[in-house]
Structures are given as structure tokens and as C-alpha cells.
Amino acid sequence: MKYNGFFMWLFGGTMKKVIAKHYGKDYAKDIMKKSKDVYRNIIEDAEDIGGMKNPLGYNYYFAFAFISPYIASNKEIKPEVIHEMMKESLYKVKFIFKLMNVNTKNGKKRFMMAVSKYIKWYDEENQKKYPNSFDVTTDNSPNENACWYKISRCPICMTCDKLGVREIMPCLCELDNLMTKFAHGKLKREHTIAKDGDYCDYLVIGDKQ
């Protein structure tokens, strides 16, 4: 897949800071230097899902920016430290999510915008070109007043399996709660692929509902 180093550039300083807090500055400097090469190799070796043309492609690039230090350290960095890195990085850009308020009709629409664009983009032609991209549906919502969708195929999980780092996936899934909180909402979830579910479900309601 085509390399894009935006998220490594954006969050590299935050990741280095968190690693240094737990393991020292020299260790953090060395790991982040190695991580850049690891990240490039992961992306360029990955099965193409459309890159950043894919409306959900940013999720893939984002995820492996944080998984790269874990791999570069030969799993010496604990998953909870990776999770801390992700959380601190999200706080850095929380203003983006705070622009949405899922208590309102317009806020729900904005929250679902990337998913709506993806479903439109992943037409028959792109399904043939990128057969292992995300499988997303918004059908049969259990709550008409909520934001709801379901992911039945996740290329992030598939790549984690291939790389032998599936244990790091729950850290990524936990971020959905934080992002939803920033958007003035609450995430109700019963299943994730990372925890051996058949799909990941997203039911988001406003925090005032």
C-alpha cells in the first residue's frame, strides 16, 4: 500500500515522550528511530485497501503508527504503555471530535460522515479492487435515535494477525470510547473482532440522552 507518514509525524513527539517517561530518553530515541522504518515496511507490505482514498483508510495508518514502536521494541514496551501513547495523542487532537455533538441531529450526521462516505465509496468496483477492506453496514439499527454501524471485516485486525501482534488490538478498540466521549457521546458495545467476536458494533448515543 502507498506509504503515508502523516500520523507518525503528527504523533511522533507524543509517543517519544510517553516512552521516555517509562523507559528513559535514550531508549525512547532509539525506538522511535527504528519505528519509522518499521512503520514504512508495514504500510508498504500491507495489502492495498485504497490508501487515503479510502474514507476509512486513515484508521489503518493511525493504528500502525502506534503499533510500530511495539514491534520495534520486540514487544518490550507494554501494551498499557502503547495505550497511554494513543490516549495522549488523541487528547492532542480532541478539538476535532469536540466539533461534533451527537446529542444533536447535525452532530450525529457529522459523526457518521466518514462511515457514510465509505459505504458510498466501497462500491462494486472498489470491492473487486480491495476485497479485504472494511466490511461496514448501517442496516438494522437497534435504536433509530443513535449513531449505529457494524464492521464485519477489519483489515487492521487482519494485519495484526499477520504480524503476530493481535494482543495489541484491544488497546485500539478502547480508543473508540474516548473519541465518542469527546463528541459528547457514549458508546454501547457488545462485540469486537479483537476479542474474537464476529464483528465490531458501534451504538453511540448522546451523553444527555
Short mmCIF file of C-alpha atoms in Angstrom, two decimals:
data_model
loop_
_atom_site.label_atom_id
_atom_site.label_comp_id
_atom_site.label_asym_id
_atom_site.label_seq_id
_atom_site.Cartn_x
_atom_site.Cartn_y
_atom_site.Cartn_z
CA MET A 1 0.00 0.00 0.00
CA LYS A 2 1.18 3.55 -0.61
CA TYR A 3 3.17 4.94 2.31
CA ASN A 4 1.91 7.99 4.19
CA GLY A 5 3.88 9.18 7.21
CA PHE A 6 1.45 11.87 8.41
CA PHE A 7 0.42 10.19 11.66
CA MET A 8 3.97 9.23 12.54
CA TRP A 9 4.93 12.87 12.04
CA LEU A 10 1.92 14.21 13.94
CA PHE A 11 2.16 11.95 16.98
CA GLY A 12 5.85 11.01 17.00
CA GLY A 13 6.74 13.56 19.66
CA THR A 14 3.93 12.43 21.95
CA MET A 15 4.88 8.77 21.54
CA LYS A 16 8.53 9.53 22.29
CA LYS A 17 7.55 11.49 25.40
CA VAL A 18 5.44 8.65 26.83
CA ILE A 19 8.08 6.02 26.08
CA ALA A 20 10.73 8.21 27.73
CA LYS A 21 8.60 8.54 30.85
CA HIS A 22 8.53 4.76 31.29
CA TYR A 23 11.83 3.63 29.78
CA GLY A 24 14.15 6.63 29.59
CA LYS A 25 15.07 9.20 26.95
CA ASP A 26 17.83 7.18 25.24
CA TYR A 27 15.55 4.16 24.86
CA ALA A 28 12.74 6.32 23.51
CA LYS A 29 15.03 7.99 20.97
CA ASP A 30 16.31 4.64 19.72
CA ILE A 31 12.86 3.04 19.49
CA MET A 32 11.27 5.95 17.66
CA LYS A 33 14.12 5.96 15.15
CA LYS A 34 13.55 2.25 14.50
CA SER A 35 9.78 2.73 14.45
CA LYS A 36 9.88 4.91 11.36
CA ASP A 37 11.41 2.10 9.30
CA VAL A 38 9.07 -0.47 10.84
CA TYR A 39 6.07 1.71 10.03
CA ARG A 40 7.12 2.21 6.42
CA ASN A 41 7.67 -1.52 5.96
CA ILE A 42 4.27 -2.39 7.46
CA ILE A 43 2.42 0.05 5.21
CA GLU A 44 4.31 -0.77 2.02
CA ASP A 45 3.96 -4.53 2.61
CA ALA A 46 0.28 -4.29 3.53
CA GLU A 47 -2.47 -5.44 1.20
CA ASP A 48 -3.83 -2.39 -0.57
CA ILE A 49 -7.18 -1.16 0.78
CA GLY A 50 -7.12 2.05 -1.23
CA GLY A 51 -4.76 4.08 0.93
CA MET A 52 -6.01 7.53 1.88
CA LYS A 53 -8.51 7.42 -0.99
CA ASN A 54 -10.39 5.04 1.27
CA PRO A 55 -12.57 7.19 3.60
CA LEU A 56 -11.65 4.85 6.47
CA GLY A 57 -8.05 4.42 5.39
CA TYR A 58 -6.83 6.91 7.99
CA ASN A 59 -7.81 4.38 10.68
CA TYR A 60 -5.27 1.95 9.23
CA TYR A 61 -2.44 4.48 9.05
CA PHE A 62 -3.28 5.77 12.53
CA ALA A 63 -3.31 2.31 14.13
CA PHE A 64 0.05 1.16 12.82
CA ALA A 65 1.80 4.39 13.74
CA PHE A 66 1.34 3.24 17.36
CA ILE A 67 1.85 -0.46 16.77
CA SER A 68 5.23 0.24 15.12
CA PRO A 69 7.05 1.13 18.39
CA TYR A 70 5.62 -2.03 19.94
CA ILE A 71 7.12 -4.11 17.14
CA ALA A 72 10.35 -2.08 17.04
CA SER A 73 10.85 -2.82 20.74
CA ASN A 74 10.32 -6.56 20.20
CA LYS A 75 7.29 -6.21 22.48
CA GLU A 76 9.38 -4.86 25.35
CA ILE A 77 7.06 -1.87 25.56
CA LYS A 78 4.00 -2.99 27.49
CA PRO A 79 0.57 -2.81 25.80
CA GLU A 80 -0.66 -0.47 28.53
CA VAL A 81 2.11 1.98 27.60
CA ILE A 82 1.05 1.78 23.94
CA HIS A 83 -2.49 2.51 25.11
CA GLU A 84 -1.23 5.54 27.05
CA MET A 85 0.56 6.77 23.92
CA MET A 86 -2.66 6.50 21.94
CA LYS A 87 -4.72 8.31 24.57
CA GLU A 88 -2.23 11.16 24.93
CA SER A 89 -2.13 11.54 21.14
CA LEU A 90 -5.92 11.67 20.90
CA TYR A 91 -6.06 14.38 23.54
CA LYS A 92 -3.76 16.37 21.29
CA VAL A 93 -6.43 16.43 18.55
CA LYS A 94 -9.58 16.20 20.68
CA PHE A 95 -10.80 19.54 19.33
CA ILE A 96 -11.64 17.77 16.05
CA PHE A 97 -14.05 15.42 17.81
CA LYS A 98 -15.43 18.14 20.06
CA LEU A 99 -16.72 19.91 16.96
CA MET A 100 -19.34 17.15 16.84
CA ASN A 101 -22.16 16.84 19.36
CA VAL A 102 -24.06 13.59 18.96
CA ASN A 103 -26.86 14.97 21.12
CA THR A 104 -27.94 16.93 18.04
CA LYS A 105 -29.20 15.79 14.65
CA ASN A 106 -26.41 17.64 12.82
CA GLY A 107 -23.83 16.25 15.23
CA LYS A 108 -24.96 12.68 14.56
CA LYS A 109 -24.71 13.31 10.83
CA ARG A 110 -21.15 14.63 11.17
CA PHE A 111 -20.19 11.73 13.42
CA MET A 112 -21.33 9.27 10.76
CA MET A 113 -19.86 11.19 7.82
CA ALA A 114 -16.76 9.01 7.32
CA VAL A 115 -18.85 5.83 7.50
CA SER A 116 -21.42 7.21 5.06
CA LYS A 117 -18.69 8.24 2.63
CA TYR A 118 -17.08 4.82 2.95
CA ILE A 119 -20.25 2.90 2.16
CA LYS A 120 -20.69 5.05 -0.95
CA TRP A 121 -17.02 4.64 -1.93
CA TYR A 122 -16.91 0.87 -1.40
CA ASP A 123 -19.00 0.15 -4.47
CA GLU A 124 -18.84 -2.96 -6.63
CA GLU A 125 -15.74 -1.74 -8.46
CA ASN A 126 -13.77 -0.98 -5.27
CA GLN A 127 -14.92 -4.22 -3.67
CA LYS A 128 -13.21 -6.05 -6.53
CA LYS A 129 -10.07 -3.88 -6.30
CA TYR A 130 -9.82 -4.00 -2.50
CA PRO A 131 -11.55 -7.22 -1.38
CA ASN A 132 -10.13 -7.11 2.15
CA SER A 133 -11.05 -3.56 3.03
CA PHE A 134 -13.52 -2.85 5.85
CA ASP A 135 -16.92 -4.53 5.60
CA VAL A 136 -19.33 -1.95 7.05
CA THR A 137 -23.09 -1.85 7.35
CA THR A 138 -25.51 0.65 8.88
CA ASP A 139 -28.59 -1.52 8.33
CA ASN A 140 -30.94 -2.67 11.11
CA SER A 141 -30.03 -0.14 13.77
CA PRO A 142 -31.43 -1.18 17.17
CA ASN A 143 -32.03 2.49 18.04
CA GLU A 144 -33.27 5.00 15.48
CA ASN A 145 -32.06 7.91 17.62
CA ALA A 146 -28.48 6.63 17.81
CA CYS A 147 -25.47 6.52 15.52
CA TRP A 148 -25.05 2.87 14.64
CA TYR A 149 -22.85 0.78 12.38
CA LYS A 150 -21.16 -2.61 12.32
CA ILE A 151 -17.77 -3.71 10.97
CA SER A 152 -17.64 -7.38 9.99
CA ARG A 153 -14.17 -7.36 8.39
CA CYS A 154 -11.28 -5.31 9.77
CA PRO A 155 -8.01 -5.11 7.79
CA ILE A 156 -6.28 -3.73 10.89
CA CYS A 157 -7.03 -6.96 12.76
CA MET A 158 -6.01 -8.99 9.73
CA THR A 159 -2.62 -7.26 9.55
CA CYS A 160 -2.11 -7.59 13.32
CA ASP A 161 -2.71 -11.33 12.97
CA LYS A 162 -0.19 -11.46 10.13
CA LEU A 163 2.39 -9.56 12.21
CA GLY A 164 1.73 -11.65 15.32
CA VAL A 165 0.60 -8.71 17.47
CA ARG A 166 -3.10 -9.37 17.91
CA GLU A 167 -2.76 -8.77 21.66
CA ILE A 168 -2.35 -5.05 20.99
CA MET A 169 -5.73 -4.73 19.23
CA PRO A 170 -7.89 -4.20 22.36
CA CYS A 171 -5.86 -1.05 23.04
CA LEU A 172 -7.08 0.37 19.75
CA CYS A 173 -10.67 -0.65 20.38
CA GLU A 174 -10.64 1.16 23.74
CA LEU A 175 -9.93 4.43 21.94
CA ASP A 176 -13.44 4.35 20.47
CA ASN A 177 -14.80 5.14 23.93
CA LEU A 178 -12.56 8.19 24.27
CA MET A 179 -13.32 9.53 20.79
CA THR A 180 -17.04 9.12 21.46
CA LYS A 181 -16.69 10.93 24.78
CA PHE A 182 -15.01 13.87 23.02
CA ALA A 183 -18.03 14.01 20.68
CA HIS A 184 -20.33 14.34 23.71
CA GLY A 185 -21.49 10.75 23.39
CA LYS A 186 -21.45 7.30 24.96
CA LEU A 187 -20.50 4.10 23.17
CA LYS A 188 -22.58 1.00 23.81
CA ARG A 189 -20.76 -2.08 22.53
CA GLU A 190 -21.19 -5.82 22.90
CA HIS A 191 -18.70 -7.26 20.40
CA THR A 192 -15.27 -6.62 18.90
CA ILE A 193 -13.30 -8.68 16.39
CA ALA A 194 -10.21 -8.08 18.53
CA LYS A 195 -11.84 -10.08 21.31
CA ASP A 196 -12.86 -12.89 18.94
CA GLY A 197 -16.29 -11.51 18.06
CA ASP A 198 -17.72 -11.89 14.57
CA TYR A 199 -17.94 -8.12 14.24
CA CYS A 200 -17.41 -4.79 15.99
CA ASP A 201 -20.62 -2.97 16.85
CA TYR A 202 -20.90 0.76 17.41
CA LEU A 203 -24.01 2.16 19.09
CA VAL A 204 -23.44 5.80 20.01
CA ILE A 205 -25.91 7.95 21.90
CA GLY A 206 -25.57 11.50 23.21
CA ASP A 207 -24.32 11.88 26.76
CA LYS A 208 -27.52 13.78 27.56
CA GLN A 209 -29.78 11.02 26.24
#
